[in-house]
PDB file of C-alpha atoms in Angstrom:
ATOM      1  CA  MET A   1     -55.039 -27.644  65.417  1.00  0.00           C
ATOM      2  CA  GLN A   2     -57.121 -24.501  65.023  1.00  0.00           C
ATOM      3  CA  ALA A   3     -60.397 -24.098  66.870  1.00  0.00           C
ATOM      4  CA  MET A   4     -63.278 -24.667  64.478  1.00  0.00           C
ATOM      5  CA  THR A   5     -67.053 -24.689  64.674  1.00  0.00           C
ATOM      6  CA  PHE A   6     -69.679 -27.302  63.975  1.00  0.00           C
ATOM      7  CA  TYR A   7     -70.631 -25.384  60.845  1.00  0.00           C
ATOM      8  CA  ASP A   8     -67.332 -26.439  59.308  1.00  0.00           C
ATOM      9  CA  SER A   9     -68.283 -30.081  59.843  1.00  0.00           C
ATOM     10  CA  VAL A  10     -65.466 -30.575  62.355  1.00  0.00           C
ATOM     11  CA  TYR A  11     -65.913 -31.636  65.946  1.00  0.00           C
ATOM     12  CA  PRO A  12     -63.648 -29.303  67.957  1.00  0.00           C
ATOM     13  CA  PHE A  13     -61.881 -29.587  71.275  1.00  0.00           C
ATOM     14  CA  TYR A  14     -61.765 -33.389  71.540  1.00  0.00           C
ATOM     15  CA  PRO A  15     -58.578 -34.781  73.066  1.00  0.00           C
ATOM     16  CA  HIS A  16     -56.302 -35.751  70.208  1.00  0.00           C
ATOM     17  CA  LYS A  17     -54.461 -38.894  71.292  1.00  0.00           C
ATOM     18  CA  MET A  18     -51.386 -39.410  69.144  1.00  0.00           C
ATOM     19  CA  THR A  19     -49.830 -42.813  69.639  1.00  0.00           C
ATOM     20  CA  PRO A  20     -46.266 -43.808  68.768  1.00  0.00           C
ATOM     21  CA  PHE A  21     -45.797 -45.517  65.470  1.00  0.00           C
ATOM     22  CA  ILE A  22     -42.554 -47.076  64.272  1.00  0.00           C
ATOM     23  CA  PHE A  23     -40.552 -46.343  67.442  1.00  0.00           C
ATOM     24  CA  ASN A  24     -42.794 -46.717  70.478  1.00  0.00           C
ATOM     25  CA  MET A  25     -41.571 -46.646  74.053  1.00  0.00           C
ATOM     26  CA  ASN A  26     -41.127 -50.409  74.326  1.00  0.00           C
ATOM     27  CA  GLN A  27     -38.873 -50.426  71.277  1.00  0.00           C
ATOM     28  CA  LEU A  28     -36.818 -47.532  72.577  1.00  0.00           C
ATOM     29  CA  ILE A  29     -36.366 -49.187  75.980  1.00  0.00           C
ATOM     30  CA  VAL A  30     -35.184 -52.456  74.417  1.00  0.00           C
ATOM     31  CA  ILE A  31     -32.790 -50.694  72.044  1.00  0.00           C
ATOM     32  CA  LEU A  32     -31.364 -48.540  74.850  1.00  0.00           C
ATOM     33  CA  VAL A  33     -30.802 -51.592  77.069  1.00  0.00           C
ATOM     34  CA  PHE A  34     -28.856 -53.379  74.345  1.00  0.00           C
ATOM     35  CA  LEU A  35     -26.904 -50.194  73.553  1.00  0.00           C
ATOM     36  CA  VAL A  36     -25.879 -50.035  77.217  1.00  0.00           C
ATOM     37  CA  PHE A  37     -24.582 -53.613  76.952  1.00  0.00           C
ATOM     38  CA  ILE A  38     -22.610 -52.761  73.827  1.00  0.00           C
ATOM     39  CA  CYS A  39     -21.130 -49.596  75.363  1.00  0.00           C
ATOM     40  CA  THR A  40     -20.177 -51.512  78.512  1.00  0.00           C
ATOM     41  CA  PHE A  41     -18.423 -54.139  76.444  1.00  0.00           C
ATOM     42  CA  LEU A  42     -16.587 -51.511  74.385  1.00  0.00           C
ATOM     43  CA  ILE A  43     -15.331 -49.953  77.625  1.00  0.00           C
ATOM     44  CA  ILE A  44     -13.838 -53.218  78.884  1.00  0.00           C
ATOM     45  CA  LEU A  45     -12.648 -54.296  75.421  1.00  0.00           C
ATOM     46  CA  PRO A  46      -9.199 -52.602  75.712  1.00  0.00           C
ATOM     47  CA  GLY A  47      -8.531 -54.759  78.786  1.00  0.00           C
ATOM     48  CA  ILE A  48      -8.694 -57.923  76.668  1.00  0.00           C
ATOM     49  CA  ARG A  49      -5.275 -58.724  75.186  1.00  0.00           C
ATOM     50  CA  GLY A  50      -4.127 -60.390  72.035  1.00  0.00           C
ATOM     51  CA  LYS A  51      -6.319 -61.995  69.418  1.00  0.00           C
ATOM     52  CA  ALA A  52      -9.048 -62.515  71.998  1.00  0.00           C
ATOM     53  CA  ARG A  53     -10.043 -58.862  71.628  1.00  0.00           C
ATOM     54  CA  VAL A  54     -11.121 -59.341  68.006  1.00  0.00           C
ATOM     55  CA  PHE A  55     -12.826 -62.657  68.738  1.00  0.00           C
ATOM     56  CA  TRP A  56     -14.822 -61.271  71.661  1.00  0.00           C
ATOM     57  CA  MET A  57     -15.864 -58.140  69.778  1.00  0.00           C
ATOM     58  CA  PHE A  58     -17.173 -60.186  66.851  1.00  0.00           C
ATOM     59  CA  ARG A  59     -19.031 -62.606  69.104  1.00  0.00           C
ATOM     60  CA  ILE A  60     -20.628 -60.025  71.378  1.00  0.00           C
ATOM     61  CA  ILE A  61     -21.791 -57.621  68.668  1.00  0.00           C
ATOM     62  CA  LEU A  62     -23.252 -60.412  66.529  1.00  0.00           C
ATOM     63  CA  SER A  63     -24.966 -62.026  69.511  1.00  0.00           C
ATOM     64  CA  LEU A  64     -26.442 -58.735  70.723  1.00  0.00           C
ATOM     65  CA  PHE A  65     -27.702 -57.965  67.225  1.00  0.00           C
ATOM     66  CA  ILE A  66     -29.597 -61.266  67.130  1.00  0.00           C
ATOM     67  CA  GLY A  67     -31.009 -60.674  70.607  1.00  0.00           C
ATOM     68  CA  VAL A  68     -32.199 -57.139  69.941  1.00  0.00           C
ATOM     69  CA  VAL A  69     -33.924 -58.203  66.717  1.00  0.00           C
ATOM     70  CA  ILE A  70     -35.774 -61.025  68.473  1.00  0.00           C
ATOM     71  CA  VAL A  71     -37.080 -58.694  71.187  1.00  0.00           C
ATOM     72  CA  VAL A  72     -37.776 -55.535  69.173  1.00  0.00           C
ATOM     73  CA  VAL A  73     -39.884 -57.140  66.438  1.00  0.00           C
ATOM     74  CA  ASN A  74     -42.425 -58.110  69.101  1.00  0.00           C
ATOM     75  CA  PHE A  75     -43.284 -54.408  69.458  1.00  0.00           C
ATOM     76  CA  THR A  76     -43.018 -53.165  65.874  1.00  0.00           C
ATOM     77  CA  SER A  77     -45.991 -52.311  63.700  1.00  0.00           C
ATOM     78  CA  ASP A  78     -44.667 -53.147  60.270  1.00  0.00           C
ATOM     79  CA  TRP A  79     -44.991 -56.910  59.898  1.00  0.00           C
ATOM     80  CA  ALA A  80     -47.473 -56.140  57.115  1.00  0.00           C
ATOM     81  CA  ILE A  81     -47.970 -52.736  55.550  1.00  0.00           C
ATOM     82  CA  GLY A  82     -50.145 -51.106  52.935  1.00  0.00           C
ATOM     83  CA  TYR A  83     -50.483 -47.587  51.523  1.00  0.00           C
ATOM     84  CA  ILE A  84     -52.916 -45.873  49.208  1.00  0.00           C
ATOM     85  CA  ARG A  85     -53.469 -42.306  48.115  1.00  0.00           C
ATOM     86  CA  SER A  86     -57.045 -41.268  47.571  1.00  0.00           C
ATOM     87  CA  ASN A  87     -59.586 -38.463  47.639  1.00  0.00           C
ATOM     88  CA  THR A  88     -61.876 -39.453  50.471  1.00  0.00           C
ATOM     89  CA  THR A  89     -64.401 -37.931  52.827  1.00  0.00           C
ATOM     90  CA  TYR A  90     -62.801 -36.489  55.914  1.00  0.00           C
ATOM     91  CA  LYS A  91     -65.497 -36.229  58.585  1.00  0.00           C
ATOM     92  CA  SER A  92     -68.904 -37.727  59.202  1.00  0.00           C
ATOM     93  CA  PHE A  93     -71.987 -35.787  58.105  1.00  0.00           C
ATOM     94  CA  SER A  94     -69.902 -33.793  55.650  1.00  0.00           C
ATOM     95  CA  ASP A  95     -69.275 -33.975  51.908  1.00  0.00           C
ATOM     96  CA  ALA A  96     -65.844 -32.335  52.197  1.00  0.00           C
ATOM     97  CA  THR A  97     -63.059 -34.469  50.781  1.00  0.00           C
ATOM     98  CA  VAL A  98     -59.314 -34.428  51.281  1.00  0.00           C
ATOM     99  CA  ASP A  99     -56.400 -35.686  49.249  1.00  0.00           C
ATOM    100  CA  ALA A 100     -54.477 -37.890  51.654  1.00  0.00           C
ATOM    101  CA  GLU A 101     -52.281 -40.937  52.007  1.00  0.00           C
ATOM    102  CA  ILE A 102     -53.753 -43.678  54.174  1.00  0.00           C
ATOM    103  CA  GLY A 103     -51.465 -46.283  55.675  1.00  0.00           C
ATOM    104  CA  LEU A 104     -52.213 -49.583  57.401  1.00  0.00           C
ATOM    105  CA  HIS A 105     -49.447 -51.078  59.539  1.00  0.00           C
ATOM    106  CA  VAL A 106     -50.015 -54.499  61.110  1.00  0.00           C
ATOM    107  CA  GLY A 107     -47.990 -55.741  64.075  1.00  0.00           C
ATOM    108  CA  LEU A 108     -48.190 -58.712  66.396  1.00  0.00           C
ATOM    109  CA  ALA A 109     -50.164 -56.749  68.998  1.00  0.00           C
ATOM    110  CA  GLY A 110     -52.408 -54.549  66.864  1.00  0.00           C
ATOM    111  CA  ILE A 111     -52.631 -52.155  63.951  1.00  0.00           C
ATOM    112  CA  ASN A 112     -51.578 -48.587  63.291  1.00  0.00           C
ATOM    113  CA  VAL A 113     -53.611 -46.452  60.927  1.00  0.00           C
ATOM    114  CA  THR A 114     -52.034 -43.285  59.541  1.00  0.00           C
ATOM    115  CA  LEU A 115     -53.644 -40.454  57.658  1.00  0.00           C
ATOM    116  CA  THR A 116     -51.429 -37.775  56.129  1.00  0.00           C
ATOM    117  CA  GLY A 117     -52.819 -34.995  53.983  1.00  0.00           C
ATOM    118  CA  ASN A 118     -51.237 -34.036  50.686  1.00  0.00           C
ATOM    119  CA  PRO A 119     -50.594 -31.242  51.460  1.00  0.00           C
ATOM    120  CA  VAL A 120     -50.768 -31.610  55.239  1.00  0.00           C
ATOM    121  CA  HIS A 121     -52.765 -28.398  55.709  1.00  0.00           C
ATOM    122  CA  GLN A 122     -56.241 -28.754  54.234  1.00  0.00           C
ATOM    123  CA  LEU A 123     -59.666 -27.505  55.303  1.00  0.00           C
ATOM    124  CA  ASN A 124     -57.966 -25.098  57.728  1.00  0.00           C
ATOM    125  CA  GLU A 125     -56.629 -28.094  59.636  1.00  0.00           C
ATOM    126  CA  THR A 126     -53.442 -30.114  59.984  1.00  0.00           C
ATOM    127  CA  ILE A 127     -54.200 -33.590  58.659  1.00  0.00           C
ATOM    128  CA  ASP A 128     -51.557 -35.814  60.214  1.00  0.00           C
ATOM    129  CA  TYR A 129     -53.046 -38.655  62.253  1.00  0.00           C
ATOM    130  CA  ASN A 130     -51.565 -41.777  63.708  1.00  0.00           C
ATOM    131  CA  GLU A 131     -53.914 -44.006  65.684  1.00  0.00           C
ATOM    132  CA  ARG A 132     -53.194 -47.379  67.209  1.00  0.00           C
ATOM    133  CA  PHE A 133     -55.722 -50.122  67.953  1.00  0.00           C
ATOM    134  CA  LEU A 134     -54.551 -53.131  69.981  1.00  0.00           C
ATOM    135  CA  TRP A 135     -56.229 -56.513  70.035  1.00  0.00           C
ATOM    136  CA  THR A 136     -54.208 -57.492  73.091  1.00  0.00           C
ATOM    137  CA  GLY A 137     -56.745 -55.443  75.077  1.00  0.00           C
ATOM    138  CA  ASP A 138     -60.382 -54.569  74.395  1.00  0.00           C
ATOM    139  CA  TYR A 139     -60.386 -53.690  70.710  1.00  0.00           C
ATOM    140  CA  ASN A 140     -64.055 -52.720  70.591  1.00  0.00           C
ATOM    141  CA  GLU A 141     -63.552 -50.301  73.472  1.00  0.00           C
ATOM    142  CA  GLU A 142     -60.678 -48.603  71.682  1.00  0.00           C
ATOM    143  CA  TYR A 143     -62.767 -48.391  68.519  1.00  0.00           C
ATOM    144  CA  THR A 144     -65.607 -46.829  70.495  1.00  0.00           C
ATOM    145  CA  GLU A 145     -63.214 -44.277  71.956  1.00  0.00           C
ATOM    146  CA  GLY A 146     -62.170 -43.407  68.421  1.00  0.00           C
ATOM    147  CA  LEU A 147     -65.801 -42.791  67.523  1.00  0.00           C
ATOM    148  CA  LEU A 148     -66.272 -40.549  70.544  1.00  0.00           C
ATOM    149  CA  LYS A 149     -63.137 -38.561  69.694  1.00  0.00           C
ATOM    150  CA  GLY A 150     -64.441 -37.938  66.205  1.00  0.00           C
ATOM    151  CA  LEU A 151     -61.557 -39.459  64.310  1.00  0.00           C
ATOM    152  CA  PRO A 152     -61.539 -39.022  60.517  1.00  0.00           C
ATOM    153  CA  ASN A 153     -63.612 -41.401  58.437  1.00  0.00           C
ATOM    154  CA  PRO A 154     -60.693 -43.272  56.765  1.00  0.00           C
ATOM    155  CA  ILE A 155     -59.227 -44.222  60.158  1.00  0.00           C
ATOM    156  CA  LEU A 156     -62.560 -45.383  61.528  1.00  0.00           C
ATOM    157  CA  TYR A 157     -63.287 -47.292  58.326  1.00  0.00           C
ATOM    158  CA  LEU A 158     -60.050 -49.294  58.541  1.00  0.00           C
ATOM    159  CA  ALA A 159     -60.422 -49.825  62.287  1.00  0.00           C
ATOM    160  CA  GLU A 160     -63.958 -51.110  61.765  1.00  0.00           C
ATOM    161  CA  LYS A 161     -62.691 -53.728  59.293  1.00  0.00           C
ATOM    162  CA  PHE A 162     -60.632 -55.273  62.111  1.00  0.00           C
ATOM    163  CA  SER A 163     -63.372 -55.166  64.760  1.00  0.00           C
ATOM    164  CA  GLN A 164     -64.957 -58.299  66.185  1.00  0.00           C
ATOM    165  CA  ASP A 165     -68.319 -57.576  64.569  1.00  0.00           C
ATOM    166  CA  SER A 166     -66.915 -57.082  61.084  1.00  0.00           C
ATOM    167  CA  PRO A 167     -68.046 -59.706  58.535  1.00  0.00           C
ATOM    168  CA  CYS A 168     -64.485 -59.783  57.138  1.00  0.00           C
ATOM    169  CA  GLY A 169     -63.277 -61.922  60.041  1.00  0.00           C
ATOM    170  CA  LEU A 170     -59.901 -60.178  60.159  1.00  0.00           C
ATOM    171  CA  TYR A 171     -59.907 -59.642  63.922  1.00  0.00           C
ATOM    172  CA  PHE A 172     -59.656 -63.251  65.108  1.00  0.00           C
ATOM    173  CA  GLN A 173     -57.254 -64.382  62.398  1.00  0.00           C
ATOM    174  CA  TYR A 174     -54.843 -61.484  62.932  1.00  0.00           C
ATOM    175  CA  LYS A 175     -55.150 -61.641  66.706  1.00  0.00           C
ATOM    176  CA  TYR A 176     -54.336 -65.334  67.071  1.00  0.00           C
ATOM    177  CA  SER A 177     -51.712 -65.317  64.347  1.00  0.00           C
ATOM    178  CA  GLY A 178     -49.960 -62.441  66.094  1.00  0.00           C
ATOM    179  CA  ARG A 179     -50.329 -64.087  69.509  1.00  0.00           C
ATOM    180  CA  TYR A 180     -48.757 -67.385  68.393  1.00  0.00           C
ATOM    181  CA  ALA A 181     -46.047 -65.565  66.438  1.00  0.00           C
ATOM    182  CA  SER A 182     -45.149 -63.486  69.497  1.00  0.00           C
ATOM    183  CA  ALA A 183     -45.068 -66.557  71.756  1.00  0.00           C
ATOM    184  CA  THR A 184     -42.765 -68.322  69.298  1.00  0.00           C
ATOM    185  CA  MET A 185     -40.464 -65.280  69.150  1.00  0.00           C
ATOM    186  CA  TRP A 186     -40.145 -65.244  72.952  1.00  0.00           C
ATOM    187  CA  THR A 187     -39.303 -68.951  72.818  1.00  0.00           C
ATOM    188  CA  ALA A 188     -36.579 -68.097  70.306  1.00  0.00           C
ATOM    189  CA  PHE A 189     -35.314 -65.469  72.741  1.00  0.00           C
ATOM    190  CA  CYS A 190     -34.991 -68.107  75.489  1.00  0.00           C
ATOM    191  CA  CYS A 191     -33.101 -70.381  73.092  1.00  0.00           C
ATOM    192  CA  TRP A 192     -30.795 -67.465  72.238  1.00  0.00           C
ATOM    193  CA  LEU A 193     -29.977 -66.979  75.931  1.00  0.00           C
ATOM    194  CA  ILE A 194     -29.233 -70.688  76.364  1.00  0.00           C
ATOM    195  CA  SER A 195     -27.024 -70.705  73.267  1.00  0.00           C
ATOM    196  CA  ASN A 196     -24.926 -67.857  74.669  1.00  0.00           C
ATOM    197  CA  VAL A 197     -24.431 -69.752  77.911  1.00  0.00           C
ATOM    198  CA  LEU A 198     -23.445 -72.970  76.121  1.00  0.00           C
ATOM    199  CA  LEU A 199     -21.040 -71.194  73.775  1.00  0.00           C
ATOM    200  CA  SER A 200     -19.242 -69.817  76.833  1.00  0.00           C
ATOM    201  CA  MET A 201     -18.726 -73.342  78.202  1.00  0.00           C
ATOM    202  CA  PRO A 202     -16.786 -76.355  76.904  1.00  0.00           C
ATOM    203  CA  VAL A 203     -19.963 -77.616  75.181  1.00  0.00           C
ATOM    204  CA  ILE A 204     -19.749 -75.560  71.997  1.00  0.00           C
ATOM    205  CA  LEU A 205     -21.493 -78.228  69.926  1.00  0.00           C
ATOM    206  CA  TYR A 206     -24.692 -77.880  71.965  1.00  0.00           C
ATOM    207  CA  GLY A 207     -24.458 -74.104  71.616  1.00  0.00           C
ATOM    208  CA  GLY A 208     -24.550 -74.627  67.849  1.00  0.00           C
ATOM    209  CA  TYR A 209     -27.625 -76.827  68.244  1.00  0.00           C
ATOM    210  CA  MET A 210     -29.363 -74.094  70.252  1.00  0.00           C
ATOM    211  CA  LEU A 211     -28.506 -71.482  67.611  1.00  0.00           C
ATOM    212  CA  VAL A 212     -30.186 -73.679  64.999  1.00  0.00           C
ATOM    213  CA  THR A 213     -33.164 -74.044  67.354  1.00  0.00           C
ATOM    214  CA  THR A 214     -33.320 -70.267  67.783  1.00  0.00           C
ATOM    215  CA  GLY A 215     -33.477 -69.718  64.038  1.00  0.00           C
ATOM    216  CA  THR A 216     -36.038 -72.504  63.659  1.00  0.00           C
ATOM    217  CA  PHE A 217     -38.410 -70.894  66.156  1.00  0.00           C
ATOM    218  CA  MET A 218     -38.045 -67.575  64.340  1.00  0.00           C
ATOM    219  CA  ILE A 219     -39.044 -69.270  61.090  1.00  0.00           C
ATOM    220  CA  PHE A 220     -42.017 -70.866  62.888  1.00  0.00           C
ATOM    221  CA  SER A 221     -43.035 -67.378  64.016  1.00  0.00           C
ATOM    222  CA  LEU A 222     -43.045 -66.184  60.401  1.00  0.00           C
ATOM    223  CA  ILE A 223     -45.107 -69.182  59.357  1.00  0.00           C
ATOM    224  CA  SER A 224     -47.602 -68.436  62.128  1.00  0.00           C
ATOM    225  CA  PHE A 225     -47.956 -64.823  61.039  1.00  0.00           C
ATOM    226  CA  SER A 226     -48.263 -65.809  57.383  1.00  0.00           C
ATOM    227  CA  THR A 227     -51.512 -67.619  58.128  1.00  0.00           C
ATOM    228  CA  ILE A 228     -53.228 -64.210  57.911  1.00  0.00           C
ATOM    229  CA  TRP A 229     -53.232 -64.653  54.145  1.00  0.00           C
ATOM    230  CA  ASN A 230     -55.521 -67.666  54.573  1.00  0.00           C
ATOM    231  CA  VAL A 231     -58.353 -65.300  55.459  1.00  0.00           C
ATOM    232  CA  PRO A 232     -60.871 -64.882  52.625  1.00  0.00           C
ATOM    233  CA  SER A 233     -60.043 -61.692  50.787  1.00  0.00           C
ATOM    234  CA  CYS A 234     -61.889 -58.696  52.180  1.00  0.00           C
ATOM    235  CA  VAL A 235     -61.976 -55.660  49.931  1.00  0.00           C
ATOM    236  CA  ILE A 236     -60.748 -52.556  51.740  1.00  0.00           C
ATOM    237  CA  SER A 237     -61.334 -49.593  49.456  1.00  0.00           C
ATOM    238  CA  LEU A 238     -61.241 -45.872  50.074  1.00  0.00           C
ATOM    239  CA  GLY A 239     -62.756 -43.906  47.274  1.00  0.00           C
ATOM    240  CA  SER A 240     -61.930 -45.741  44.076  1.00  0.00           C
ATOM    241  CA  VAL A 241     -58.670 -47.272  45.314  1.00  0.00           C
ATOM    242  CA  ALA A 242     -58.314 -50.660  47.040  1.00  0.00           C
ATOM    243  CA  LEU A 243     -55.851 -51.126  49.902  1.00  0.00           C
ATOM    244  CA  ASN A 244     -53.626 -54.215  49.775  1.00  0.00           C
ATOM    245  CA  THR A 245     -51.028 -55.227  52.333  1.00  0.00           C
ATOM    246  CA  ASN A 246     -47.648 -56.847  51.852  1.00  0.00           C
ATOM    247  CA  TYR A 247     -44.933 -58.122  54.169  1.00  0.00           C
ATOM    248  CA  GLY A 248     -43.131 -55.304  55.950  1.00  0.00           C
ATOM    249  CA  GLY A 249     -39.647 -54.626  57.262  1.00  0.00           C
ATOM    250  CA  SER A 250     -40.022 -56.561  60.519  1.00  0.00           C
ATOM    251  CA  PHE A 251     -41.047 -59.701  58.648  1.00  0.00           C
ATOM    252  CA  TRP A 252     -38.019 -59.631  56.353  1.00  0.00           C
ATOM    253  CA  LEU A 253     -35.664 -58.679  59.186  1.00  0.00           C
ATOM    254  CA  THR A 254     -36.895 -61.641  61.228  1.00  0.00           C
ATOM    255  CA  LEU A 255     -36.470 -63.940  58.237  1.00  0.00           C
ATOM    256  CA  ALA A 256     -32.896 -62.762  57.622  1.00  0.00           C
ATOM    257  CA  THR A 257     -31.955 -63.073  61.304  1.00  0.00           C
ATOM    258  CA  GLY A 258     -33.509 -66.531  61.577  1.00  0.00           C
ATOM    259  CA  LEU A 259     -31.586 -67.768  58.542  1.00  0.00           C
ATOM    260  CA  LEU A 260     -28.417 -66.216  59.987  1.00  0.00           C
ATOM    261  CA  CYS A 261     -28.893 -68.143  63.249  1.00  0.00           C
ATOM    262  CA  ILE A 262     -29.427 -71.409  61.385  1.00  0.00           C
ATOM    263  CA  LEU A 263     -26.363 -70.777  59.202  1.00  0.00           C
ATOM    264  CA  LEU A 264     -24.134 -69.926  62.175  1.00  0.00           C
ATOM    265  CA  GLY A 265     -25.366 -72.965  64.075  1.00  0.00           C
ATOM    266  CA  ILE A 266     -24.649 -75.300  61.147  1.00  0.00           C
ATOM    267  CA  VAL A 267     -21.165 -73.805  60.688  1.00  0.00           C
ATOM    268  CA  ILE A 268     -20.388 -74.322  64.386  1.00  0.00           C
ATOM    269  CA  ILE A 269     -21.570 -77.946  64.242  1.00  0.00           C
ATOM    270  CA  ILE A 270     -19.464 -78.675  61.143  1.00  0.00           C
ATOM    271  CA  LEU A 271     -16.361 -76.995  62.590  1.00  0.00           C
ATOM    272  CA  ASP A 272     -16.778 -78.892  65.863  1.00  0.00           C
ATOM    273  CA  ILE A 273     -16.686 -82.128  63.891  1.00  0.00           C
ATOM    274  CA  CYS A 274     -13.802 -81.185  61.587  1.00  0.00           C
ATOM    275  CA  ILE A 275     -11.510 -78.901  63.611  1.00  0.00           C
ATOM    276  CA  PRO A 276     -12.688 -78.973  67.242  1.00  0.00           C
ATOM    277  CA  GLU A 277      -9.406 -77.678  68.710  1.00  0.00           C
ATOM    278  CA  LYS A 278      -9.324 -74.506  66.615  1.00  0.00           C
ATOM    279  CA  LEU A 279     -13.004 -73.940  67.333  1.00  0.00           C
ATOM    280  CA  LYS A 280     -12.316 -74.125  71.065  1.00  0.00           C
ATOM    281  CA  ILE A 281      -9.548 -71.560  70.639  1.00  0.00           C
ATOM    282  CA  PHE A 282     -12.011 -69.231  68.891  1.00  0.00           C
ATOM    283  CA  PHE A 283     -14.648 -69.519  71.607  1.00  0.00           C
ATOM    284  CA  ASN A 284     -12.295 -69.701  74.592  1.00  0.00           C
ATOM    285  CA  ALA A 285     -10.229 -66.568  75.149  1.00  0.00           C
ATOM    286  CA  SER A 286      -8.076 -68.270  77.784  1.00  0.00           C
ATOM    287  CA  ASP A 287      -6.686 -70.692  75.207  1.00  0.00           C
ATOM    288  CA  VAL A 288      -5.764 -67.811  72.926  1.00  0.00           C
ATOM    289  CA  ASP A 289      -4.086 -65.986  75.790  1.00  0.00           C
ATOM    290  CA  ASP A 290      -2.229 -69.154  76.788  1.00  0.00           C
ATOM    291  CA  GLU A 291      -0.903 -69.510  73.264  1.00  0.00           C
ATOM    292  CA  ASP A 292       0.203 -65.878  73.250  1.00  0.00           C
ATOM    293  CA  SER A 293       1.875 -66.269  76.641  1.00  0.00           C
ATOM    294  CA  ASN A 294       3.594 -69.487  75.596  1.00  0.00           C
ATOM    295  CA  GLY A 295       4.844 -67.856  72.431  1.00  0.00           C
ATOM    296  CA  SER A 296       6.262 -64.932  74.405  1.00  0.00           C
ATOM    297  CA  LEU A 297       8.160 -67.323  76.695  1.00  0.00           C
ATOM    298  CA  THR A 298       9.842 -69.123  73.803  1.00  0.00           C
ATOM    299  CA  THR A 299      11.142 -65.874  72.326  1.00  0.00           C
ATOM    300  CA  CYS A 300      14.133 -64.775  74.422  1.00  0.00           C
ATOM    301  CA  TYR A 301      17.750 -63.593  74.168  1.00  0.00           C
ATOM    302  CA  VAL A 302      20.590 -65.439  75.987  1.00  0.00           C
ATOM    303  CA  ASN A 303      23.942 -63.859  76.869  1.00  0.00           C
ATOM    304  CA  ILE A 304      26.289 -66.828  76.405  1.00  0.00           C
ATOM    305  CA  SER A 305      29.418 -65.095  77.714  1.00  0.00           C
ATOM    306  CA  PHE A 306      27.597 -64.046  80.887  1.00  0.00           C
ATOM    307  CA  ILE A 307      26.442 -67.598  81.521  1.00  0.00           C
ATOM    308  CA  GLU A 308      29.957 -68.988  80.914  1.00  0.00           C
ATOM    309  CA  ASN A 309      31.473 -66.478  83.356  1.00  0.00           C
ATOM    310  CA  GLN A 310      28.891 -67.372  85.961  1.00  0.00           C
ATOM    311  CA  ASN A 311      29.584 -71.063  85.473  1.00  0.00           C
ATOM    312  CA  ALA A 312      33.352 -70.513  85.786  1.00  0.00           C
ATOM    313  CA  ARG A 313      32.954 -68.565  89.017  1.00  0.00           C
ATOM    314  CA  SER A 314      30.686 -71.239  90.438  1.00  0.00           C
ATOM    315  CA  LEU A 315      33.258 -73.894  89.555  1.00  0.00           C
ATOM    316  CA  GLU A 316      36.105 -72.000  91.304  1.00  0.00           C
ATOM    317  CA  LYS A 317      33.980 -71.572  94.427  1.00  0.00           C
ATOM    318  CA  PHE A 318      33.277 -75.286  94.372  1.00  0.00           C
ATOM    319  CA  LYS A 319      37.021 -76.116  94.153  1.00  0.00           C
ATOM    320  CA  CYS A 320      37.786 -73.807  97.070  1.00  0.00           C
ATOM    321  CA  VAL A 321      35.143 -75.423  99.211  1.00  0.00           C
ATOM    322  CA  VAL A 322      36.406 -78.906  98.369  1.00  0.00           C
ATOM    323  CA  SER A 323      40.034 -78.034  99.115  1.00  0.00           C
ATOM    324  CA  THR A 324      39.109 -76.425 102.453  1.00  0.00           C
ATOM    325  CA  ASN A 325      37.147 -79.450 103.538  1.00  0.00           C
ATOM    326  CA  THR A 326      40.021 -81.735 102.548  1.00  0.00           C
ATOM    327  CA  THR A 327      42.566 -79.763 104.623  1.00  0.00           C
ATOM    328  CA  LYS A 328      40.354 -79.863 107.661  1.00  0.00           C
ATOM    329  CA  ALA A 329      40.005 -83.598 107.298  1.00  0.00           C
ATOM    330  CA  PHE A 330      43.760 -84.124 107.556  1.00  0.00           C
TER     331      PHE A 330
END
């Protein structure tokens, strides 16, 4: 950002705090941890023989996908999103306007407000802001810090709508909806861990029950977050355009993963009732290996002539021994 003076209606030299948006550090850490698990499994995969290799690869990758979704969506900022493009005032105590796209991204822990100029360079400045306000901490303090930094008017306007003193009442509804949704997602994560343990034991049926429970808690999390729409409509307008939010990528990803868990759990329960033996073979690699080893033992080649020669020689030796013992007896 170029150094500017007060006469340009810009407050210079304040510390510009850019916060991560879609991929913050918590998301990256979780994704890297699960990638390490996948890479470790791929390294040991060649050591698994027979059909068990395919079974284990399918199970592990699908299970890790479900786990990473459950954890990552707790830190994303796109459970609800909204965008508008408008000509709006840029700074306080100034009539200068900018053509920009304003974005509102709602997560379980807070909101992200983005402001991107169109074009990015306007008023001798780079207009590309991304500010995060968390209601897991002191929201009013973060809003006050934004005022002291001299953030652009559109960002402060949206942040003020979610403050505790706002007549819209968005703060408490979004805060508690996000808190209960996050708690339910962590409960689903615990159920996912238990299901993996049970599916690795001779109690596959209960592993299917826990998969259904995992998906059910994920659906409960979505229901908890959806209560934000029960708030009386509060008009958020910038210029002549109103900002409306809709469900974002994290919401739909959680819904799809939850339904997948329920579907897999139901399939496991049905298969355990109908064909329990084959289901045990699928979930128990040792059974598959035993079948492969048994099959390899039954396939063999026998040299009949060699066996007959060996039998004839053994019979001659037996006759010699008998005759010798008989002579000694006389």
